[in-house]
Short mmCIF file of N, CA and C in Angstrom, two decimals:
data_model
loop_
_atom_site.label_atom_id
_atom_site.label_comp_id
_atom_site.label_asym_id
_atom_site.label_seq_id
_atom_site.Cartn_x
_atom_site.Cartn_y
_atom_site.Cartn_z
N UNK D 1 -22.47 19.35 -7.91
CA UNK D 1 -21.72 20.26 -8.11
C UNK D 1 -20.24 20.18 -7.57
N UNK D 2 -19.34 21.19 -7.66
CA UNK D 2 -17.94 20.90 -7.54
C UNK D 2 -18.01 21.52 -6.26
N UNK D 3 -16.76 21.23 -5.46
CA UNK D 3 -16.43 21.63 -4.26
C UNK D 3 -14.96 22.36 -4.11
N UNK D 4 -14.78 22.77 -3.09
CA UNK D 4 -13.16 23.10 -2.71
C UNK D 4 -12.63 22.44 -1.69
N UNK D 5 -11.07 22.69 -1.94
CA UNK D 5 -10.33 22.21 -0.78
C UNK D 5 -9.45 23.20 -0.33
N UNK D 6 -9.81 23.64 0.77
CA UNK D 6 -9.19 25.24 1.43
C UNK D 6 -7.67 24.85 1.80
N UNK D 7 -6.64 25.62 1.54
CA UNK D 7 -5.44 25.48 2.41
C UNK D 7 -5.20 26.72 3.43
N UNK D 8 -4.60 26.16 4.21
CA UNK D 8 -4.53 26.99 5.52
C UNK D 8 -3.09 27.24 6.22
N UNK D 9 -2.86 28.45 6.61
CA UNK D 9 -1.70 28.86 7.23
C UNK D 9 -1.98 28.71 8.96
N UNK D 10 -1.79 27.28 9.46
CA UNK D 10 -1.91 27.16 10.85
C UNK D 10 -1.40 28.26 11.71
N UNK D 11 -0.30 28.66 11.47
CA UNK D 11 0.27 29.64 12.21
C UNK D 11 -0.50 30.83 12.48
N UNK D 12 -1.15 31.28 11.59
CA UNK D 12 -1.65 32.63 11.62
C UNK D 12 -3.23 32.33 11.40
N UNK D 13 -3.72 30.82 11.53
CA UNK D 13 -5.04 30.56 11.24
C UNK D 13 -5.99 31.37 10.27
N UNK D 14 -5.28 31.39 9.04
CA UNK D 14 -5.47 32.03 7.92
C UNK D 14 -6.03 31.11 6.59
N UNK D 15 -6.63 31.02 5.85
CA UNK D 15 -6.73 30.39 4.80
C UNK D 15 -5.76 31.08 3.66
N UNK D 16 -5.03 30.43 2.72
CA UNK D 16 -4.23 30.61 1.82
C UNK D 16 -4.24 30.58 0.59
N UNK D 17 -5.40 29.74 0.31
CA UNK D 17 -5.77 29.28 -0.88
C UNK D 17 -6.90 28.09 -1.05
N UNK D 18 -7.31 28.11 -2.60
CA UNK D 18 -8.36 26.99 -2.65
C UNK D 18 -8.16 26.15 -3.59
N UNK D 19 -8.02 24.82 -3.78
CA UNK D 19 -7.88 24.00 -4.90
C UNK D 19 -9.34 23.81 -5.41
N UNK D 20 -9.92 23.96 -6.57
CA UNK D 20 -10.98 23.63 -7.04
C UNK D 20 -10.96 22.19 -7.02
N UNK D 21 -12.26 21.47 -6.70
CA UNK D 21 -12.40 20.19 -6.71
C UNK D 21 -13.56 19.74 -7.62
N UNK D 22 -13.33 18.42 -8.52
CA UNK D 22 -14.48 18.11 -9.46
C UNK D 22 -15.49 17.58 -8.58
N UNK D 23 -15.51 17.49 -7.27
CA UNK D 23 -16.43 16.67 -6.60
C UNK D 23 -16.47 17.02 -5.34
N UNK D 24 -17.70 16.94 -4.93
CA UNK D 24 -17.52 17.43 -3.31
C UNK D 24 -17.33 16.86 -2.04
N UNK D 25 -17.08 15.48 -2.57
CA UNK D 25 -16.75 14.31 -1.43
C UNK D 25 -15.36 13.97 -1.61
N UNK D 26 -14.12 14.75 -1.07
CA UNK D 26 -12.92 14.52 -1.37
C UNK D 26 -12.55 13.43 0.12
N UNK D 27 -12.24 12.13 0.08
CA UNK D 27 -12.05 11.39 1.44
C UNK D 27 -10.75 11.30 2.11
N UNK D 28 -9.83 11.89 1.05
CA UNK D 28 -8.51 11.99 1.93
C UNK D 28 -7.38 13.01 1.02
N UNK D 29 -6.73 13.84 1.65
CA UNK D 29 -5.85 14.49 0.64
C UNK D 29 -4.46 14.71 1.19
N UNK D 30 -3.53 14.31 0.35
CA UNK D 30 -2.04 14.18 0.72
C UNK D 30 -1.38 15.09 -0.54
N UNK D 31 -0.16 15.54 0.31
CA UNK D 31 0.83 16.32 -0.48
C UNK D 31 1.97 15.57 -0.94
N UNK D 32 2.66 15.72 -2.00
CA UNK D 32 3.86 14.88 -2.58
C UNK D 32 4.77 15.61 -1.84
N UNK D 33 6.11 14.62 -1.73
CA UNK D 33 7.08 15.13 -0.63
C UNK D 33 7.36 16.27 -0.84
N UNK D 34 7.54 16.82 -2.57
CA UNK D 34 8.34 18.21 -2.35
C UNK D 34 7.17 19.40 -1.96
N UNK D 35 5.99 19.08 -1.63
CA UNK D 35 4.82 20.13 -1.48
C UNK D 35 4.20 20.65 -2.89
N UNK D 36 4.67 20.31 -3.95
CA UNK D 36 4.35 21.19 -4.96
C UNK D 36 2.84 20.40 -5.62
N UNK D 37 2.45 19.23 -5.17
CA UNK D 37 1.32 18.47 -5.67
C UNK D 37 0.55 18.05 -4.65
N UNK D 38 -0.77 18.18 -4.77
CA UNK D 38 -1.84 17.55 -3.64
C UNK D 38 -2.54 16.61 -4.62
N UNK D 39 -3.11 15.54 -4.08
CA UNK D 39 -3.89 14.57 -4.68
C UNK D 39 -5.17 14.10 -3.44
N UNK D 40 -6.32 13.89 -4.07
CA UNK D 40 -7.37 13.94 -3.18
C UNK D 40 -8.12 12.66 -3.64
N UNK D 41 -8.60 11.48 -3.04
CA UNK D 41 -9.50 10.69 -3.20
C UNK D 41 -10.69 11.33 -3.06
N UNK D 42 -11.75 10.66 -4.16
CA UNK D 42 -12.80 10.85 -3.99
C UNK D 42 -14.14 9.67 -3.87
N UNK D 43 -15.23 9.87 -3.48
CA UNK D 43 -15.90 8.65 -3.74
C UNK D 43 -16.86 8.44 -4.71
N UNK D 44 -16.23 8.90 -5.73
CA UNK D 44 -17.12 8.98 -6.97
C UNK D 44 -16.23 8.43 -8.31
N UNK D 45 -15.54 7.52 -8.13
CA UNK D 45 -14.74 6.70 -9.04
C UNK D 45 -13.50 7.50 -9.37
N UNK D 46 -12.86 8.59 -8.67
CA UNK D 46 -11.78 9.23 -9.08
C UNK D 46 -10.88 9.70 -7.96
N UNK D 47 -9.59 10.49 -8.63
CA UNK D 47 -8.78 11.17 -7.78
C UNK D 47 -8.40 12.43 -8.49
N UNK D 48 -8.47 13.25 -7.51
CA UNK D 48 -8.09 14.84 -8.20
C UNK D 48 -6.46 14.72 -8.04
N UNK D 49 -5.82 15.56 -8.97
CA UNK D 49 -4.33 16.17 -8.89
C UNK D 49 -4.51 17.35 -9.16
N UNK D 50 -3.67 18.41 -8.28
CA UNK D 50 -3.57 19.27 -8.32
C UNK D 50 -1.78 19.59 -8.24
N UNK D 51 -1.62 20.69 -8.96
CA UNK D 51 -0.24 21.17 -8.98
C UNK D 51 -0.35 22.66 -8.28
N UNK D 52 0.31 22.78 -7.44
CA UNK D 52 -0.04 24.10 -6.54
C UNK D 52 0.56 25.26 -7.41
N UNK D 53 0.74 25.22 -8.71
CA UNK D 53 1.19 26.18 -9.46
C UNK D 53 0.25 26.99 -10.23
N UNK D 54 -1.28 26.56 -9.86
CA UNK D 54 -2.25 27.20 -10.40
C UNK D 54 -2.85 26.61 -11.56
N UNK D 55 -2.28 25.26 -12.14
CA UNK D 55 -2.80 24.75 -13.27
C UNK D 55 -4.23 24.10 -12.74
N UNK D 56 -5.16 23.84 -13.95
CA UNK D 56 -6.40 23.08 -13.83
C UNK D 56 -5.73 21.62 -13.06
N UNK D 57 -6.81 21.49 -11.96
CA UNK D 57 -6.81 20.08 -11.46
C UNK D 57 -6.99 18.85 -12.55
N UNK D 58 -6.50 17.91 -12.69
CA UNK D 58 -6.73 16.61 -13.41
C UNK D 58 -7.37 15.72 -12.71
N UNK D 59 -8.16 15.13 -12.95
CA UNK D 59 -9.03 14.14 -12.79
C UNK D 59 -8.74 12.45 -13.11
N UNK D 60 -8.11 11.60 -12.34
CA UNK D 60 -7.82 10.27 -12.78
C UNK D 60 -8.94 9.22 -12.46
N UNK D 61 -9.28 8.67 -12.99
CA UNK D 61 -10.26 7.94 -12.96
C UNK D 61 -9.89 6.36 -12.57
N UNK D 62 -10.42 5.89 -11.27
CA UNK D 62 -9.99 4.90 -10.70
C UNK D 62 -11.10 3.37 -10.89
N UNK D 63 -10.33 2.41 -10.55
CA UNK D 63 -11.04 1.03 -10.69
C UNK D 63 -12.24 0.71 -9.52
N UNK D 64 -12.29 1.60 -8.64
CA UNK D 64 -13.20 1.41 -7.49
C UNK D 64 -14.01 2.96 -7.62
N UNK D 65 -15.41 2.61 -6.95
CA UNK D 65 -16.16 3.87 -6.95
C UNK D 65 -15.93 4.51 -5.40
N UNK D 66 -15.23 3.82 -4.62
CA UNK D 66 -15.36 4.30 -3.18
C UNK D 66 -13.73 4.23 -3.17
N UNK D 67 -13.12 5.46 -2.99
CA UNK D 67 -11.61 5.64 -2.67
C UNK D 67 -11.46 5.96 -1.18
N UNK D 68 -10.82 5.50 -0.43
CA UNK D 68 -10.84 5.74 1.14
C UNK D 68 -9.55 6.90 1.24
N UNK D 69 -8.51 6.39 0.60
CA UNK D 69 -7.09 6.80 0.94
C UNK D 69 -6.01 6.97 -0.11
N UNK D 70 -5.11 7.81 -0.49
CA UNK D 70 -4.12 7.69 -1.17
C UNK D 70 -2.89 8.00 -0.65
N UNK D 71 -1.75 7.54 -1.17
CA UNK D 71 -0.45 7.79 -1.07
C UNK D 71 0.39 8.11 -2.14
N UNK D 72 1.33 9.07 -2.14
CA UNK D 72 2.23 9.28 -3.26
C UNK D 72 3.67 8.98 -3.07
N UNK D 73 4.02 8.35 -3.79
CA UNK D 73 5.54 7.49 -3.78
C UNK D 73 6.61 8.88 -3.60
N UNK D 74 7.70 8.32 -2.89
CA UNK D 74 8.48 9.20 -2.71
C UNK D 74 8.88 10.04 -3.92
N UNK D 75 9.06 9.41 -5.22
CA UNK D 75 9.56 9.93 -6.47
C UNK D 75 8.34 10.66 -7.03
N UNK D 76 7.25 10.84 -6.39
CA UNK D 76 6.27 11.71 -7.32
C UNK D 76 5.56 10.87 -8.55
N UNK D 77 5.87 9.87 -8.81
CA UNK D 77 5.20 9.10 -10.02
C UNK D 77 4.31 8.01 -9.81
N UNK D 78 4.16 7.78 -8.65
CA UNK D 78 3.11 6.40 -8.13
C UNK D 78 2.18 6.81 -7.33
N UNK D 79 0.87 6.49 -7.70
CA UNK D 79 -0.12 6.50 -6.50
C UNK D 79 -0.55 5.12 -5.94
N UNK D 80 -0.45 4.86 -4.69
CA UNK D 80 -0.79 3.88 -4.45
C UNK D 80 -2.55 4.34 -3.72
N UNK D 81 -3.77 3.44 -3.79
CA UNK D 81 -5.20 3.68 -3.78
C UNK D 81 -5.69 2.67 -2.53
N UNK D 82 -6.46 3.52 -1.39
CA UNK D 82 -6.86 2.46 -0.75
C UNK D 82 -8.32 2.45 -0.94
N UNK D 83 -9.08 1.39 -1.08
CA UNK D 83 -10.17 1.32 -1.91
C UNK D 83 -11.50 0.29 -1.20
N UNK D 84 -12.86 0.40 -1.51
CA UNK D 84 -13.66 -0.31 -1.56
C UNK D 84 -13.19 -1.69 -2.42
N UNK D 85 -13.69 -2.89 -1.94
CA UNK D 85 -13.20 -4.17 -2.62
C UNK D 85 -14.42 -4.40 -3.42
N UNK D 86 -14.20 -5.10 -4.48
CA UNK D 86 -15.35 -5.12 -5.60
C UNK D 86 -15.47 -6.88 -5.23
N UNK D 87 -16.76 -7.50 -5.58
CA UNK D 87 -16.86 -8.78 -5.46
C UNK D 87 -16.06 -9.58 -6.77
N UNK D 88 -15.84 -8.67 -7.64
CA UNK D 88 -15.12 -9.23 -8.94
C UNK D 88 -13.81 -8.93 -8.57
N UNK D 89 -13.06 -8.78 -7.52
CA UNK D 89 -11.72 -8.46 -7.11
C UNK D 89 -11.51 -9.32 -5.88
N UNK D 90 -11.33 -10.75 -6.40
CA UNK D 90 -11.39 -11.99 -5.18
C UNK D 90 -10.25 -11.42 -4.21
N UNK D 91 -9.08 -10.84 -4.17
CA UNK D 91 -8.11 -10.46 -3.45
C UNK D 91 -7.92 -9.30 -3.05
N UNK D 92 -8.68 -8.35 -3.14
CA UNK D 92 -8.85 -6.75 -2.71
C UNK D 92 -7.45 -6.18 -3.12
N UNK D 93 -7.21 -6.18 -4.47
CA UNK D 93 -5.89 -5.68 -4.83
C UNK D 93 -5.70 -4.28 -4.39
N UNK D 94 -4.24 -3.85 -4.16
CA UNK D 94 -4.08 -2.34 -4.44
C UNK D 94 -3.86 -2.15 -5.56
N UNK D 95 -4.10 -1.02 -6.26
CA UNK D 95 -3.63 -0.70 -7.40
C UNK D 95 -2.67 0.51 -7.10
N UNK D 96 -1.69 0.26 -7.98
CA UNK D 96 -0.41 1.31 -7.93
C UNK D 96 -0.82 1.93 -9.49
N UNK D 97 -0.93 3.51 -9.59
CA UNK D 97 -1.37 4.21 -10.48
C UNK D 97 -0.08 4.94 -10.79
N UNK D 98 0.03 5.04 -12.22
CA UNK D 98 0.93 6.31 -13.04
C UNK D 98 0.39 7.50 -12.78
N UNK D 99 0.69 8.57 -12.07
CA UNK D 99 -0.09 9.79 -11.66
C UNK D 99 0.41 10.61 -13.14
N UNK D 100 1.20 10.37 -13.98
CA UNK D 100 1.50 11.16 -15.12
C UNK D 100 0.11 11.04 -16.10
N UNK D 101 -0.42 9.53 -16.28
CA UNK D 101 -1.10 9.23 -17.58
C UNK D 101 -2.50 8.49 -16.67
N UNK D 102 -2.61 8.18 -15.50
CA UNK D 102 -3.66 7.44 -14.86
C UNK D 102 -4.03 5.99 -14.81
N UNK D 103 -2.90 5.55 -15.44
CA UNK D 103 -2.88 4.23 -15.98
C UNK D 103 -2.21 3.16 -14.53
N UNK D 104 -3.06 1.95 -14.52
CA UNK D 104 -2.80 1.23 -13.61
C UNK D 104 -1.38 0.57 -13.89
N UNK D 105 -0.49 1.01 -12.76
CA UNK D 105 0.77 0.12 -13.26
C UNK D 105 1.03 -1.52 -13.05
N UNK D 106 0.40 -1.57 -11.72
CA UNK D 106 0.07 -3.14 -11.47
C UNK D 106 -0.52 -3.24 -9.94
N UNK D 107 -1.02 -3.93 -9.82
CA UNK D 107 -2.19 -4.15 -8.31
C UNK D 107 -1.31 -5.21 -7.33
N UNK D 108 -1.18 -4.77 -6.45
CA UNK D 108 -0.73 -5.74 -5.35
C UNK D 108 -2.10 -6.57 -4.62
N UNK D 109 -1.50 -7.87 -4.68
CA UNK D 109 -2.66 -8.54 -4.28
C UNK D 109 -2.36 -9.89 -3.72
N UNK D 110 -2.81 -10.35 -2.59
CA UNK D 110 -2.41 -11.57 -1.57
C UNK D 110 -3.05 -12.85 -2.25
N UNK D 111 -2.41 -13.36 -2.87
CA UNK D 111 -3.28 -14.46 -3.46
C UNK D 111 -3.20 -15.75 -2.41
N UNK D 112 -2.49 -15.34 -1.04
CA UNK D 112 -2.46 -16.51 -0.47
C UNK D 112 -3.86 -16.14 0.66
N UNK D 113 -4.48 -14.85 1.08
CA UNK D 113 -5.12 -14.66 1.45
C UNK D 113 -6.60 -15.19 1.25
N UNK D 114 -7.62 -15.15 2.49
CA UNK D 114 -8.91 -15.53 2.13
C UNK D 114 -9.33 -14.83 1.14
N UNK D 115 -10.35 -15.01 0.17
CA UNK D 115 -10.65 -14.05 -0.68
C UNK D 115 -11.89 -13.82 -0.57
N UNK D 116 -12.08 -12.35 -1.18
CA UNK D 116 -13.27 -11.48 -1.19
C UNK D 116 -14.45 -12.28 -1.76
N UNK D 117 -14.51 -13.43 -2.07
CA UNK D 117 -15.98 -14.23 -2.80
C UNK D 117 -16.89 -13.82 -1.54
N UNK D 118 -18.39 -13.44 -1.87
CA UNK D 118 -19.13 -13.67 -1.23
C UNK D 118 -18.91 -12.46 0.26
N UNK D 119 -17.78 -11.94 0.37
CA UNK D 119 -17.56 -10.94 1.25
C UNK D 119 -16.77 -11.67 2.44
N UNK D 120 -16.10 -12.69 1.97
CA UNK D 120 -15.53 -13.54 3.32
C UNK D 120 -14.13 -12.82 3.60
N UNK D 121 -13.59 -12.18 2.41
CA UNK D 121 -12.19 -11.73 2.76
C UNK D 121 -12.22 -9.98 3.13
N UNK D 122 -11.42 -9.39 2.85
CA UNK D 122 -11.20 -8.07 2.80
C UNK D 122 -12.31 -7.34 2.46
N UNK D 123 -12.63 -6.51 2.53
CA UNK D 123 -13.96 -5.56 2.03
C UNK D 123 -13.41 -4.05 1.85
N UNK D 124 -12.34 -3.78 2.17
CA UNK D 124 -11.94 -2.54 1.93
C UNK D 124 -10.53 -2.74 2.42
N UNK D 125 -9.72 -1.55 1.73
CA UNK D 125 -8.42 -1.16 2.26
C UNK D 125 -8.57 0.39 2.52
N UNK D 126 -8.62 0.45 3.97
CA UNK D 126 -8.70 2.03 4.52
C UNK D 126 -7.67 3.21 4.34
N UNK D 127 -6.39 2.55 4.18
CA UNK D 127 -5.49 3.54 4.68
C UNK D 127 -4.19 2.81 3.99
N UNK D 128 -3.43 3.45 3.50
CA UNK D 128 -1.90 3.32 2.40
C UNK D 128 -1.08 4.37 2.73
N UNK D 129 0.49 3.75 3.12
CA UNK D 129 1.20 4.69 3.06
C UNK D 129 2.94 4.03 2.35
N UNK D 130 3.40 4.83 1.73
CA UNK D 130 4.96 4.40 1.44
C UNK D 130 5.60 4.77 2.68
N UNK D 131 6.94 3.78 2.48
CA UNK D 131 8.30 4.16 3.36
C UNK D 131 8.89 5.17 2.64
N UNK D 132 9.81 5.87 3.32
CA UNK D 132 10.70 6.68 2.99
C UNK D 132 11.48 6.59 1.56
N UNK D 133 11.80 5.47 1.24
CA UNK D 133 11.99 5.49 -0.23
C UNK D 133 11.36 4.59 -1.34
N UNK D 134 10.21 4.29 -0.89
CA UNK D 134 8.99 4.09 -2.12
C UNK D 134 8.88 2.38 -2.26
N UNK D 135 9.88 1.82 -1.19
CA UNK D 135 10.15 0.31 -1.54
C UNK D 135 9.02 -0.76 -0.99
N UNK D 136 8.83 0.10 0.19
CA UNK D 136 7.46 -0.75 0.84
C UNK D 136 6.12 0.10 0.93
N UNK D 137 5.33 -0.53 0.86
CA UNK D 137 3.54 0.01 1.05
C UNK D 137 3.00 -0.94 1.93
N UNK D 138 2.56 0.24 3.11
CA UNK D 138 1.94 -0.50 3.99
C UNK D 138 0.14 -0.28 3.96
N UNK D 139 -0.62 -1.23 4.07
CA UNK D 139 -2.09 -1.03 3.78
C UNK D 139 -2.56 -1.46 4.95
N UNK D 140 -3.62 -0.64 5.54
CA UNK D 140 -4.68 -1.21 6.64
C UNK D 140 -6.06 -1.65 5.90
N UNK D 141 -6.55 -2.47 6.27
CA UNK D 141 -7.97 -2.95 5.68
C UNK D 141 -8.87 -3.60 6.82
N UNK D 142 -9.93 -3.89 6.32
CA UNK D 142 -11.01 -4.14 7.28
C UNK D 142 -12.18 -5.50 6.52
N UNK D 143 -12.57 -6.14 7.13
CA UNK D 143 -13.40 -7.42 6.47
C UNK D 143 -14.72 -6.92 7.37
N UNK D 144 -15.88 -6.84 6.41
CA UNK D 144 -17.09 -6.72 6.71
C UNK D 144 -17.53 -7.42 8.27
N UNK D 145 -18.50 -6.95 8.46
CA UNK D 145 -18.91 -7.36 9.97
C UNK D 145 -18.28 -9.28 10.00
N UNK D 146 -17.85 -9.63 11.40
CA UNK D 146 -17.42 -10.85 11.44
C UNK D 146 -18.09 -11.61 12.17
N UNK D 147 -18.90 -10.93 12.95
CA UNK D 147 -19.60 -11.39 14.13
C UNK D 147 -20.15 -10.21 14.98
N UNK D 148 -21.03 -10.41 16.02
CA UNK D 148 -21.10 -9.88 17.06
C UNK D 148 -20.75 -10.10 18.21
N UNK D 149 -20.96 -8.87 19.54
CA UNK D 149 -20.33 -9.45 20.53
C UNK D 149 -21.48 -8.49 21.58
N UNK D 150 -21.20 -8.89 22.88
CA UNK D 150 -22.16 -8.07 23.56
C UNK D 150 -20.79 -7.26 24.41
N UNK D 151 -20.95 -5.96 24.70
CA UNK D 151 -20.29 -5.11 25.23
C UNK D 151 -21.55 -4.33 26.21
N UNK D 152 -21.23 -4.29 27.71
CA UNK D 152 -22.04 -3.51 28.27
C UNK D 152 -23.38 -3.34 28.19
N UNK D 153 -23.86 -4.99 27.76
CA UNK D 153 -25.28 -5.28 27.42
C UNK D 153 -25.74 -4.75 26.22
N UNK D 154 -24.82 -4.29 25.21
CA UNK D 154 -25.03 -4.04 23.95
C UNK D 154 -24.77 -4.65 22.86
N UNK D 155 -25.53 -5.16 21.96
CA UNK D 155 -24.82 -5.95 21.05
C UNK D 155 -24.10 -4.96 19.91
N UNK D 156 -22.99 -5.22 19.80
CA UNK D 156 -22.09 -4.39 18.87
C UNK D 156 -21.29 -5.24 17.40
N UNK D 157 -21.30 -5.05 16.18
CA UNK D 157 -20.65 -5.38 15.30
C UNK D 157 -19.42 -5.87 15.43
N UNK D 158 -18.66 -6.84 15.10
CA UNK D 158 -17.11 -6.94 15.33
C UNK D 158 -16.61 -7.21 13.82
N UNK D 159 -15.30 -6.14 13.48
CA UNK D 159 -14.72 -6.35 12.38
C UNK D 159 -13.33 -7.04 12.65
N UNK D 160 -12.68 -7.48 11.44
CA UNK D 160 -11.73 -7.96 11.50
C UNK D 160 -10.80 -6.93 10.77
N UNK D 161 -9.78 -6.67 11.32
CA UNK D 161 -8.76 -5.50 10.71
C UNK D 161 -7.40 -6.12 10.37
N UNK D 162 -6.96 -5.68 9.23
CA UNK D 162 -5.66 -6.50 8.90
C UNK D 162 -4.50 -5.16 8.48
N UNK D 163 -3.29 -5.46 8.73
CA UNK D 163 -2.18 -4.28 8.57
C UNK D 163 -1.43 -5.46 7.80
N UNK D 164 -1.01 -4.96 6.38
CA UNK D 164 -0.03 -5.70 5.66
C UNK D 164 1.24 -4.82 4.85
N UNK D 165 2.41 -5.38 4.82
CA UNK D 165 3.33 -4.59 4.32
C UNK D 165 3.72 -5.23 2.99
N UNK D 166 3.85 -4.71 1.61
CA UNK D 166 4.13 -4.78 0.58
C UNK D 166 5.40 -4.68 -0.23
N UNK D 167 6.43 -5.03 -0.65
CA UNK D 167 7.32 -5.15 -1.47
C UNK D 167 6.66 -4.41 -2.56
N UNK D 168 6.92 -3.21 -2.30
CA UNK D 168 6.59 -2.45 -3.74
C UNK D 168 7.79 -2.98 -5.08
N UNK D 169 8.99 -2.38 -4.42
CA UNK D 169 10.17 -2.72 -5.39
C UNK D 169 10.94 -4.02 -5.07
N UNK D 170 10.56 -4.91 -5.93
CA UNK D 170 11.37 -6.11 -5.56
C UNK D 170 12.53 -6.49 -4.96
N UNK D 171 13.11 -6.95 -4.28
CA UNK D 171 14.48 -6.85 -3.51
C UNK D 171 15.42 -7.87 -4.20
N UNK D 172 16.59 -7.67 -4.11
CA UNK D 172 17.69 -8.23 -4.87
C UNK D 172 18.07 -9.53 -3.82
#
């Protein structure tokens, strides 16, 4: 069934509105720079887009079942998606999507990095963020368990985390 996203006035601790959701599992929610649009990622192949003027929400289909985080470019046209990486995506690409039509504009991938074949490389991009002019995208990702380690007598999984900066708008 469908869920809801609640909007709050923190100063007065009051609910100010509800955004109807197509899915119950919203994993991240961000507002556009002008505050007139909200975008939420969900864990069922989708991105929910709401305009805060009461229009019906739009759902965009994504290339991955698990979407962890989204970022809206400052010009409000492009969406970056942090996602679970599939085995057929050997470089754990980061899709950049046109918010208006849901089409992938391009995918950022680091062909110099270790590939994702048999989960040797990155297994998920967990966070994305544009800089203030939209020319750079920061991503953080993690690799599946790369080993284990004893901590206070307990065995814990060890993960490898990576932060990368991407030129979204090529520099001249």
